[in-house]
Tab-separated table of C-alpha atoms and ligand atoms in Angstrom:
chain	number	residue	atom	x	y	z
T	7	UNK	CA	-11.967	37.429	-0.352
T	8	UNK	CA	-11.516	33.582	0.811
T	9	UNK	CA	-13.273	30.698	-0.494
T	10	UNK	CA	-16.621	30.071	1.796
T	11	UNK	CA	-15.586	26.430	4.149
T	12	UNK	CA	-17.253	23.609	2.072
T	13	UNK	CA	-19.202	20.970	4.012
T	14	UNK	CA	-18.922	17.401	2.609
T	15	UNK	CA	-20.965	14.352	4.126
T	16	UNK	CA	-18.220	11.753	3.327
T	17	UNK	CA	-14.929	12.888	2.205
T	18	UNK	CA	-12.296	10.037	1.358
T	19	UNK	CA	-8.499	10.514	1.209
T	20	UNK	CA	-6.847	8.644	-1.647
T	21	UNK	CA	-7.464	6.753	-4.816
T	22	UNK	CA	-6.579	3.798	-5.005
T	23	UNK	CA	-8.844	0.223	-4.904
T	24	UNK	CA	-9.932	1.348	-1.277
T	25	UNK	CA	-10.707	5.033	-1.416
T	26	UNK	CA	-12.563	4.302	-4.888
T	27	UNK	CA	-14.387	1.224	-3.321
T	28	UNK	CA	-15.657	2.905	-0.340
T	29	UNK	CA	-16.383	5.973	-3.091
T	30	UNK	CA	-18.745	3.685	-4.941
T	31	UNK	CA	-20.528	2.143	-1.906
T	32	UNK	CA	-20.847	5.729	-0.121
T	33	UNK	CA	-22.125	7.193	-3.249
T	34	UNK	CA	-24.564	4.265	-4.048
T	35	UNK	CA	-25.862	5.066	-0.199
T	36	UNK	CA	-26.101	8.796	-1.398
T	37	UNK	CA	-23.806	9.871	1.118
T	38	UNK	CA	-21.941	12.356	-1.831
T	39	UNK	CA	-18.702	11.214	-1.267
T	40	UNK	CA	-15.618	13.462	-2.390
T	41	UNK	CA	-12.434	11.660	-3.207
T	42	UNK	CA	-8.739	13.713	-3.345
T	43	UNK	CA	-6.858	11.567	-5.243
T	44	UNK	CA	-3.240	12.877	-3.947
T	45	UNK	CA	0.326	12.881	-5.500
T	46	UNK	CA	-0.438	9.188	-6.923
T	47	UNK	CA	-3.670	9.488	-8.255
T	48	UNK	CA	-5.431	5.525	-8.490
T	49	UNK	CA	-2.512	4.724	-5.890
T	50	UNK	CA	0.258	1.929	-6.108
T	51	UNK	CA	-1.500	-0.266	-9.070
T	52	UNK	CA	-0.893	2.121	-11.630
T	53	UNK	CA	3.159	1.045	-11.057
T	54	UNK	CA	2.754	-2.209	-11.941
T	55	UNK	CA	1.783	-3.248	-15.447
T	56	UNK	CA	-0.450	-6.240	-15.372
T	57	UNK	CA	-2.871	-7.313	-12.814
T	58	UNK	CA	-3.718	-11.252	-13.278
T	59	UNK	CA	-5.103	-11.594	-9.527
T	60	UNK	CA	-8.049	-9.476	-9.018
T	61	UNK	CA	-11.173	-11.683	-9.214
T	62	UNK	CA	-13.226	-10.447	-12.570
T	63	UNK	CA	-10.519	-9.776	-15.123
T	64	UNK	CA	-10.417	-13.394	-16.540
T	65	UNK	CA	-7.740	-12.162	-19.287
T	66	UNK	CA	-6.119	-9.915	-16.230
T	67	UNK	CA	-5.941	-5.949	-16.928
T	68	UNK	CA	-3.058	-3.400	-16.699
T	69	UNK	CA	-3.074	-1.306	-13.140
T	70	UNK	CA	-3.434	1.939	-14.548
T	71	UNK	CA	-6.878	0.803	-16.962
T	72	UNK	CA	-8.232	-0.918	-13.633
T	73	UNK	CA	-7.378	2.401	-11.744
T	74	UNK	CA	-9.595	4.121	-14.346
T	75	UNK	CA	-12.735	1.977	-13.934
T	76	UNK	CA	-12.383	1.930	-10.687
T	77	UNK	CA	-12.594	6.015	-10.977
T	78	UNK	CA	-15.634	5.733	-13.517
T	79	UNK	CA	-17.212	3.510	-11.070
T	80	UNK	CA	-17.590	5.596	-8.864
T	81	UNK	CA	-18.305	8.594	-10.378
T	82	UNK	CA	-21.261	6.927	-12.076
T	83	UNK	CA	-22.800	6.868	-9.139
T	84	UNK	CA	-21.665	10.547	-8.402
T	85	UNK	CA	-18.653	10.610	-6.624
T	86	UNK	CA	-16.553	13.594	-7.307
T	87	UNK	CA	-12.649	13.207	-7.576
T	88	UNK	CA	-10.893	16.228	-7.335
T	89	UNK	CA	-7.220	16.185	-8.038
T	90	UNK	CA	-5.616	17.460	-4.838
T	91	UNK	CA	-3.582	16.717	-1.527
T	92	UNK	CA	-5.225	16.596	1.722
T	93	UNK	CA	-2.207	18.521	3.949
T	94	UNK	CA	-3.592	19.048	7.353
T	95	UNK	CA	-6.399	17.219	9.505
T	96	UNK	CA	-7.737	18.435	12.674
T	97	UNK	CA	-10.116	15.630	13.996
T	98	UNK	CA	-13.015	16.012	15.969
T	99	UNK	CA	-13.265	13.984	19.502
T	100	UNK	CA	-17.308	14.742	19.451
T	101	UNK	CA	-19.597	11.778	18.262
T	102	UNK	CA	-21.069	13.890	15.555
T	103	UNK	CA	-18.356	16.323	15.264
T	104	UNK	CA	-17.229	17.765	12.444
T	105	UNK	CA	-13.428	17.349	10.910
T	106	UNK	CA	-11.440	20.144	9.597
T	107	UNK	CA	-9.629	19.322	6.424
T	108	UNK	CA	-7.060	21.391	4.567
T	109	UNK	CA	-6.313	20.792	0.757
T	110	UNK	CA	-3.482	21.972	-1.207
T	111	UNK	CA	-2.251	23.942	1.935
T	112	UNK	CA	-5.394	26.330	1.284
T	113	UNK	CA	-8.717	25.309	0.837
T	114	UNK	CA	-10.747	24.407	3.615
T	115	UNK	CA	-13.102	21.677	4.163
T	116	UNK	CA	-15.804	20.705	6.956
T	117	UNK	CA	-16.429	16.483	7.081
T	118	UNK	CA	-19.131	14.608	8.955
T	119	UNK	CA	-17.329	11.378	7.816
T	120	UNK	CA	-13.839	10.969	6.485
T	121	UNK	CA	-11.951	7.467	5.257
T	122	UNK	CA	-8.575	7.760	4.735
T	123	UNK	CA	-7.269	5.301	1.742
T	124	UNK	CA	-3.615	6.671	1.471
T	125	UNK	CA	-2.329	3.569	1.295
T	126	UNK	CA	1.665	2.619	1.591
T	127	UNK	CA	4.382	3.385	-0.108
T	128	UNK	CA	6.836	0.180	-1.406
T	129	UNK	CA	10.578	1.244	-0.043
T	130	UNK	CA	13.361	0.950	-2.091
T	131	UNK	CA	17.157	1.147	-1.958
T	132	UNK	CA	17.516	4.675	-3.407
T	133	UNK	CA	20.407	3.874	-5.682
T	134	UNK	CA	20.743	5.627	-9.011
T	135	UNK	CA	21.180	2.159	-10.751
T	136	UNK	CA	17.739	0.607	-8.922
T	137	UNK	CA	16.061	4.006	-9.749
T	138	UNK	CA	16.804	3.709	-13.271
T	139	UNK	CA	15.829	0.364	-13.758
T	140	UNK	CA	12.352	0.356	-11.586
T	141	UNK	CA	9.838	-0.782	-14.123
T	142	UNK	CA	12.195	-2.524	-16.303
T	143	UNK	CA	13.230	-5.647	-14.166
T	144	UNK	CA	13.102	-3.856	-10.908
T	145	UNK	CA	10.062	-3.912	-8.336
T	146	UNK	CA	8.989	-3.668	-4.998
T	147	UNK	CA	5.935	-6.492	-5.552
T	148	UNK	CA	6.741	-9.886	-6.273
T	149	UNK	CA	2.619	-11.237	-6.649
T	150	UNK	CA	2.353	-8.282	-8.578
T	151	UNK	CA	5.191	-8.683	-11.278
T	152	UNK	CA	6.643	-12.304	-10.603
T	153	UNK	CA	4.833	-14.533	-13.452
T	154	UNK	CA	7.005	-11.926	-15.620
T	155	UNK	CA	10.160	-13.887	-14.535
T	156	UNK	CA	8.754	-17.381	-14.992
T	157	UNK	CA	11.744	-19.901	-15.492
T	158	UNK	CA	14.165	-17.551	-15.097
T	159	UNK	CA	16.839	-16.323	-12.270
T	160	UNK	CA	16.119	-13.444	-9.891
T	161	UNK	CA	17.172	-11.793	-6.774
T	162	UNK	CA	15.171	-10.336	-4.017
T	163	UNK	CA	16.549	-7.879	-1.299
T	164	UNK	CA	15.396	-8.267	2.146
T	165	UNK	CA	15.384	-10.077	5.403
T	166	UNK	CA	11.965	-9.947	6.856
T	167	UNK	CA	8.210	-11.716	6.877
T	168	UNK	CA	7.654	-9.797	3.235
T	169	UNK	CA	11.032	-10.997	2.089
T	170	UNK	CA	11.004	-14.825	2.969
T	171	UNK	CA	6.806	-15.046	1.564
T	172	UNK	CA	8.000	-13.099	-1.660
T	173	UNK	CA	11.269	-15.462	-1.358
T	174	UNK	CA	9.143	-18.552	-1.576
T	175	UNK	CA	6.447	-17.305	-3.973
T	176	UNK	CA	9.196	-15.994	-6.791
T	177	UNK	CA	10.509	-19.990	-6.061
T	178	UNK	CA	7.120	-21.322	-7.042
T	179	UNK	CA	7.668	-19.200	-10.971
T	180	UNK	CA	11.246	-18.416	-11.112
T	181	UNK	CA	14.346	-21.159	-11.932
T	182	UNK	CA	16.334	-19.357	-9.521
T	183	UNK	CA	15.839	-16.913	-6.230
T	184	UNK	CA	18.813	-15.246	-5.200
T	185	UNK	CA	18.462	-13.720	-1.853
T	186	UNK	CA	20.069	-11.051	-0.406
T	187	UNK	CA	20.337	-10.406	3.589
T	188	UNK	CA	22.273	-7.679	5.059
T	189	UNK	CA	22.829	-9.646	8.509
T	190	UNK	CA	24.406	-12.832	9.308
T	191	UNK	CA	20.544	-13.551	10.240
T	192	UNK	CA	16.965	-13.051	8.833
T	193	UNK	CA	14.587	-10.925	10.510
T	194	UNK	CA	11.933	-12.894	9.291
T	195	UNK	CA	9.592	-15.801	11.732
T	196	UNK	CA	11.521	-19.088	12.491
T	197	UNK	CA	8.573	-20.649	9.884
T	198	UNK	CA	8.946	-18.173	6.979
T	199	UNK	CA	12.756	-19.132	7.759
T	200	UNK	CA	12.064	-22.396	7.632
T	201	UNK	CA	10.154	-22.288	4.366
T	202	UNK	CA	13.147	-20.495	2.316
T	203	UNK	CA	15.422	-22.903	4.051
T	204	UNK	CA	13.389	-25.592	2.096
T	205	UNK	CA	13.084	-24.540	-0.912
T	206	UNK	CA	16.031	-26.225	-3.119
T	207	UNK	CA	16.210	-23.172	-6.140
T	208	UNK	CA	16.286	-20.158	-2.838
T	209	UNK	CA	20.137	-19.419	-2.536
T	210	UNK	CA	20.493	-17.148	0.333
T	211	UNK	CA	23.336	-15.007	0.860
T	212	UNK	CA	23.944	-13.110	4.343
T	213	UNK	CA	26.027	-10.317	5.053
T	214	UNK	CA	25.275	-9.036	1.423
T	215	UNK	CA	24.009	-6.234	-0.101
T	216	UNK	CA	23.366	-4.445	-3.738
T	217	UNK	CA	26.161	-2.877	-5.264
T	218	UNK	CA	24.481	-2.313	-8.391
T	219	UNK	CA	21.749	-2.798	-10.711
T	220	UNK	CA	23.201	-4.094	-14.373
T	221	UNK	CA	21.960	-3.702	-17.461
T	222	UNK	CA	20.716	-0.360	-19.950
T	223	UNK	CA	17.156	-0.566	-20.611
T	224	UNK	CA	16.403	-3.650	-18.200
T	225	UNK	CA	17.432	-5.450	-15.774
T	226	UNK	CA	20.752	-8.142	-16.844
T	227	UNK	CA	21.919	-8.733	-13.738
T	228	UNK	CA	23.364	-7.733	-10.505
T	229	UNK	CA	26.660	-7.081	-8.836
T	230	UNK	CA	26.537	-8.212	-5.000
T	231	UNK	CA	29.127	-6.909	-2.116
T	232	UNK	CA	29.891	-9.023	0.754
T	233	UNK	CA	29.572	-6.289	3.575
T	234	UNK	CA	32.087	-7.632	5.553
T	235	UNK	CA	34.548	-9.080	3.123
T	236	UNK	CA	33.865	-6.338	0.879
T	237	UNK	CA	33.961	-9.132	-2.081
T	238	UNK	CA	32.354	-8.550	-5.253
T	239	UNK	CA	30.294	-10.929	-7.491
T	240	UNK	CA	28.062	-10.525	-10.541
T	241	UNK	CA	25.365	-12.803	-11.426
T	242	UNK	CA	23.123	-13.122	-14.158
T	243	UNK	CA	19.441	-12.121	-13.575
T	244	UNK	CA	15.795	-10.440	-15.174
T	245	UNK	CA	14.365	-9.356	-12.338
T	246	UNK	CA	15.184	-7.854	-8.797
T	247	UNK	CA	12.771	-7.361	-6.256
T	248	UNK	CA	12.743	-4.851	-3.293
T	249	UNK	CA	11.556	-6.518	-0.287
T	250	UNK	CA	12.869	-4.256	2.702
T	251	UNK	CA	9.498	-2.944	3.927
T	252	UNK	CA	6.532	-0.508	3.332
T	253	UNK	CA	5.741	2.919	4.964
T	254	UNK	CA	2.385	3.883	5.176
T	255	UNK	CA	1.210	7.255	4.105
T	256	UNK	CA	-0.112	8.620	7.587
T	257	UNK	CA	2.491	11.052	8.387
T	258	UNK	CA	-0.105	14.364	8.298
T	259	UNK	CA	-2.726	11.778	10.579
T	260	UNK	CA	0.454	11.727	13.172
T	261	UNK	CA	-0.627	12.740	16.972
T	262	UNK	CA	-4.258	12.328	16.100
T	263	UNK	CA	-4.889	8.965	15.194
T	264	UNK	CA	-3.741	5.705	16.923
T	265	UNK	CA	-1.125	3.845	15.268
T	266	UNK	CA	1.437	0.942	15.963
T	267	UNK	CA	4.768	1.495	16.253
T	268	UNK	CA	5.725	1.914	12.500
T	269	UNK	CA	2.953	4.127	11.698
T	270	UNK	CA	-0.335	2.300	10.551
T	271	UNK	CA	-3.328	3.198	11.706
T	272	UNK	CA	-5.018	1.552	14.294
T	273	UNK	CA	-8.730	-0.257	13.890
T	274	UNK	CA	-11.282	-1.178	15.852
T	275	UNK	CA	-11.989	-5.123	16.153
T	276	UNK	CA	-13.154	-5.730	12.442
T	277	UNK	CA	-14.282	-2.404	11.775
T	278	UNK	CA	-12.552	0.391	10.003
T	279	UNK	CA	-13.223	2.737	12.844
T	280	UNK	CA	-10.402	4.809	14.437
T	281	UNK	CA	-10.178	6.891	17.585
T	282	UNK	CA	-11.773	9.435	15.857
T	283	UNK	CA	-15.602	9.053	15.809
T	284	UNK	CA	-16.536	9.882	11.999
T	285	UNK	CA	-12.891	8.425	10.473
T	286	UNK	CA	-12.331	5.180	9.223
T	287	UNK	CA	-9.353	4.012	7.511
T	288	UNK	CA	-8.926	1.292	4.958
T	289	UNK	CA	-6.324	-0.521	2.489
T	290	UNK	CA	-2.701	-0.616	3.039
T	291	UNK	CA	-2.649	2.457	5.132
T	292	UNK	CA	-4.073	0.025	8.254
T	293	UNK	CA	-2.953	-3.562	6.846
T	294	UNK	CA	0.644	-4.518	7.190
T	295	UNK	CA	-0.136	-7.799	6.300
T	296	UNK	CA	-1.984	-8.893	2.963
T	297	UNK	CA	-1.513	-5.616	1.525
T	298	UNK	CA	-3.677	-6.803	-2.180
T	299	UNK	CA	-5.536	-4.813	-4.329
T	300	UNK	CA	-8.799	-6.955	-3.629
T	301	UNK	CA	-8.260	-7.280	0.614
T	302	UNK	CA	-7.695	-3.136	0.409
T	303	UNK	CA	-11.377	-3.179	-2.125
T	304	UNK	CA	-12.767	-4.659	0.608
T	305	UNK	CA	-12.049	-2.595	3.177
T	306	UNK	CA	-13.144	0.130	0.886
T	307	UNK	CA	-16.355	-1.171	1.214
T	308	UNK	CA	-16.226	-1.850	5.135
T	309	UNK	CA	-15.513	1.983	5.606
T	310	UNK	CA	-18.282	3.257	3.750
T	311	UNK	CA	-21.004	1.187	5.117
T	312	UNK	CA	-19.342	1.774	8.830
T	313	UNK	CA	-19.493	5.677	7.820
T	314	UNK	CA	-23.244	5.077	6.456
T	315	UNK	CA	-24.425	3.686	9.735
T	316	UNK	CA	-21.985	6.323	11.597
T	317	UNK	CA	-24.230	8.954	10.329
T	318	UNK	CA	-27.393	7.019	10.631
T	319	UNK	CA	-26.774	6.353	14.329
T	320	UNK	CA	-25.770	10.706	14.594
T	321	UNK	CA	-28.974	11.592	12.709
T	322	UNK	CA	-31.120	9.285	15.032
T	323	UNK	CA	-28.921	10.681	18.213
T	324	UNK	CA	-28.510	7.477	19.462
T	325	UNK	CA	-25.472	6.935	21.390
T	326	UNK	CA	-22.671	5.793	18.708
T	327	UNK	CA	-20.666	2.920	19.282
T	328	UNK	CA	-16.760	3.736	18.640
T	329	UNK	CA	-15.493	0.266	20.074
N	403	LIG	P1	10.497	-5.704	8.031
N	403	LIG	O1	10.765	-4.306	8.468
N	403	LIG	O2	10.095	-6.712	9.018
N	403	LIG	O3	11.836	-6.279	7.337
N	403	LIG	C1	12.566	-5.519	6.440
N	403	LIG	C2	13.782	-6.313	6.019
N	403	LIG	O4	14.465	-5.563	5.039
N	403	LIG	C3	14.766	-6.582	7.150
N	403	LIG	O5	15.372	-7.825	6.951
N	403	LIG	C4	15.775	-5.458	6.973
N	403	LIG	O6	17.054	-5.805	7.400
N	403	LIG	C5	15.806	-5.335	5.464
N	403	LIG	N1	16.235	-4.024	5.033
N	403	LIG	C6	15.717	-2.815	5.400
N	403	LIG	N2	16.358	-1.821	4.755
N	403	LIG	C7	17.291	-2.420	3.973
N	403	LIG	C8	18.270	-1.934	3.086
N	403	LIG	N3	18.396	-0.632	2.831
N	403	LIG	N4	19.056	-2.826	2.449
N	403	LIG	C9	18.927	-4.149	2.665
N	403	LIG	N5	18.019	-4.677	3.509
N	403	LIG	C10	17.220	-3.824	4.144
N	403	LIG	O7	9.478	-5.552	6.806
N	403	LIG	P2	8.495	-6.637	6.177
N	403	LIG	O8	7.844	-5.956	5.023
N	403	LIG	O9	9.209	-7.894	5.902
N	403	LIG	O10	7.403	-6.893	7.287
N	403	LIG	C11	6.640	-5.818	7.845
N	403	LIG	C12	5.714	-6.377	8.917
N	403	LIG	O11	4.683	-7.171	8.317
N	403	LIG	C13	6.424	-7.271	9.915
N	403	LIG	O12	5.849	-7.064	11.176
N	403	LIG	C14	6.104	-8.663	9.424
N	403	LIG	O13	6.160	-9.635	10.435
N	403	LIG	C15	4.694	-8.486	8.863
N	403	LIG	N6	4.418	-9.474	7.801
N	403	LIG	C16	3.839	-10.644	8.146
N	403	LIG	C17	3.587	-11.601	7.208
N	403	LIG	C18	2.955	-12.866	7.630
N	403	LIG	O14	2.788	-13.069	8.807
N	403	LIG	N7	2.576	-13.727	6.707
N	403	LIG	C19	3.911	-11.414	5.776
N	403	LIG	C20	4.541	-10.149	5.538
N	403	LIG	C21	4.789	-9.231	6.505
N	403	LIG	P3	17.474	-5.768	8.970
N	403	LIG	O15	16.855	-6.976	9.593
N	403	LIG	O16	18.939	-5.809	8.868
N	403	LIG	O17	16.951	-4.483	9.513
């Protein structure tokens, strides 16, 4: 026989600092959230070791610890996280309307509210020799890992906006940024360009790319290839950091839910509201831009109190406002 269709009030996709965030706030407003935590349960923080910026955590605190209380948070308050992957939506257009949610290719699900927290995913290179070394000199989040390098010589891969900021912010710790740009140009604004271009310990080197990661256990340095000479050099460095973009995690939302051209979802004005009266979205899945443990918290909290008042508005039948 098959399982009976559960109904959930608010049911939140993801687990990291947003989905638990708007998981404490929904469950404090006893709207009995549900959290499935997907294939990274507590999200991108528990990749990096320690976390020295979120305001609280005077002596800073490792990701995966943080990811924890965040988790034990909310289910003091009596959020349930289930271990699972949401793998199909179908979205209601009706204010009021109830969303079909698949888990785990099987179970069935009936939301009045859902917030989707799936965050983004860091890209990397995909070589075996960046592979082997991610976590041991090699990441994709410069705030996140940079102090580690202080006073010493790095590279960072990438052309763009994410690139030239990380560029300049690894400048402000490290002795030395080498920078790596596959064109003869950067991708990046004529001011982030600007602000590398500045910067007396930035070295930038166009037309160049990673040949490979060196070193056993860690990072020791890196061999560079010239991709139009096809001239090899090694230099000496601790750390490399993968700056070549982020993909959100939206691609089961696809054909449902607004999004800009590279795939995050749309909001409304400040809100966290979608197209979709009843789904909100918050963190990195619908910010391209600050992309911080503490901005995607607070967008946590946004979505919950915009699904509270979502179902406060449905109960009263007053018309709800998706603009
Ligand atoms: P982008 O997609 O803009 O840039 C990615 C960069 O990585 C490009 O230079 C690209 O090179 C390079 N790249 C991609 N794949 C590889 C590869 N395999 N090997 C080497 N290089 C590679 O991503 P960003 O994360 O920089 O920015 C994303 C968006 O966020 C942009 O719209 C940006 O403007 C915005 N942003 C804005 C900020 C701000 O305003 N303060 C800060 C950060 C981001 P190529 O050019 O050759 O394709």
């Amino acid at each position: 026989m098959s399982e009976p269709v559960e109904r959930i009030k608010t049911l939140i996709i993801g687990s990291g600092p947003a989905g638990y965030t708007a998981a404490i706030y929904a469950a404090r407003a006893d709207l009995k959230p549900v959290v499935y935590t997907g294939m990274e349960p507590g999200g991108q923080l528990t990749t990096t070791t320690e976390v020295d910026n979120f305001p609280g955590y005077p002596e800073g605190v490792d990701g995966p610890t943080m990811m924890v209380q965040l988790q034990q948070q909310a289910e003091r308050f009596g959020t349930e996280v289930r271990v699972g992957m949401v793998t199909a939506v179908e979205f209601s257009d009706e204010n009021g309307g109830i969303h079909k949610i698949t888990v785990d290719d099987s179970k069935q699900i009936e939301a009045e509210t859902v917030i989707i927290s799936t965050g983004a995913s860091a890209k990397y290179l995909n070589t075996p020799s960046e592979q082997r070394l991610r976590g041991g000199g090699v990441s994709a989040c410069a705030v996140c890992d940079g102090f580690f390098y202080k006073g010493q010589e790095v590279a960072i891969v990438g052309g763009g906006d994410t690139a030239a900021e990380e560029a300049s912010y690894l400048a402000n710790i490290c002795k030395k940024v080498t920078m790596l740009v596959r064109k003869d140009h950067m991708r990046a604004s004529k001011a982030m360009q600007h602000r590398v271009n500045s910067l007396d310990n930035i070295e930038i080197r166009y037309n160049t790319e990673v040949d490979e990661v060196l070193g056993d256990q860690v990072v020791e340095g890196l061999r560079m290839v010239n991709n139009q000479t096809g001239e090899k050099e090694e230099i000496a460095i601790t750390g490399l950091f993968i700056a070549i973009g982020h993909k959100p995690n939206t691609d089961i939302f696809k054909g449902q839910l607004e999004m800009d051209e590279t795939g995050y979802i749309i909001t409304r004005g400040k809100s966290t509201k979608t197209n979709k009266p009843g789904v909100f979205a918050s963190g990195d899945v619908q910010d391209k831009e600050y992309r911080q443990a503490v901005t995607a918290a607070g967008t946590g909290c946004m979505a919950a109190l915009d699904a509270e008042r979502y179902l406060a508005l449905v109960e009263s039948k007053e018309t709800v406002d998706t603009e």
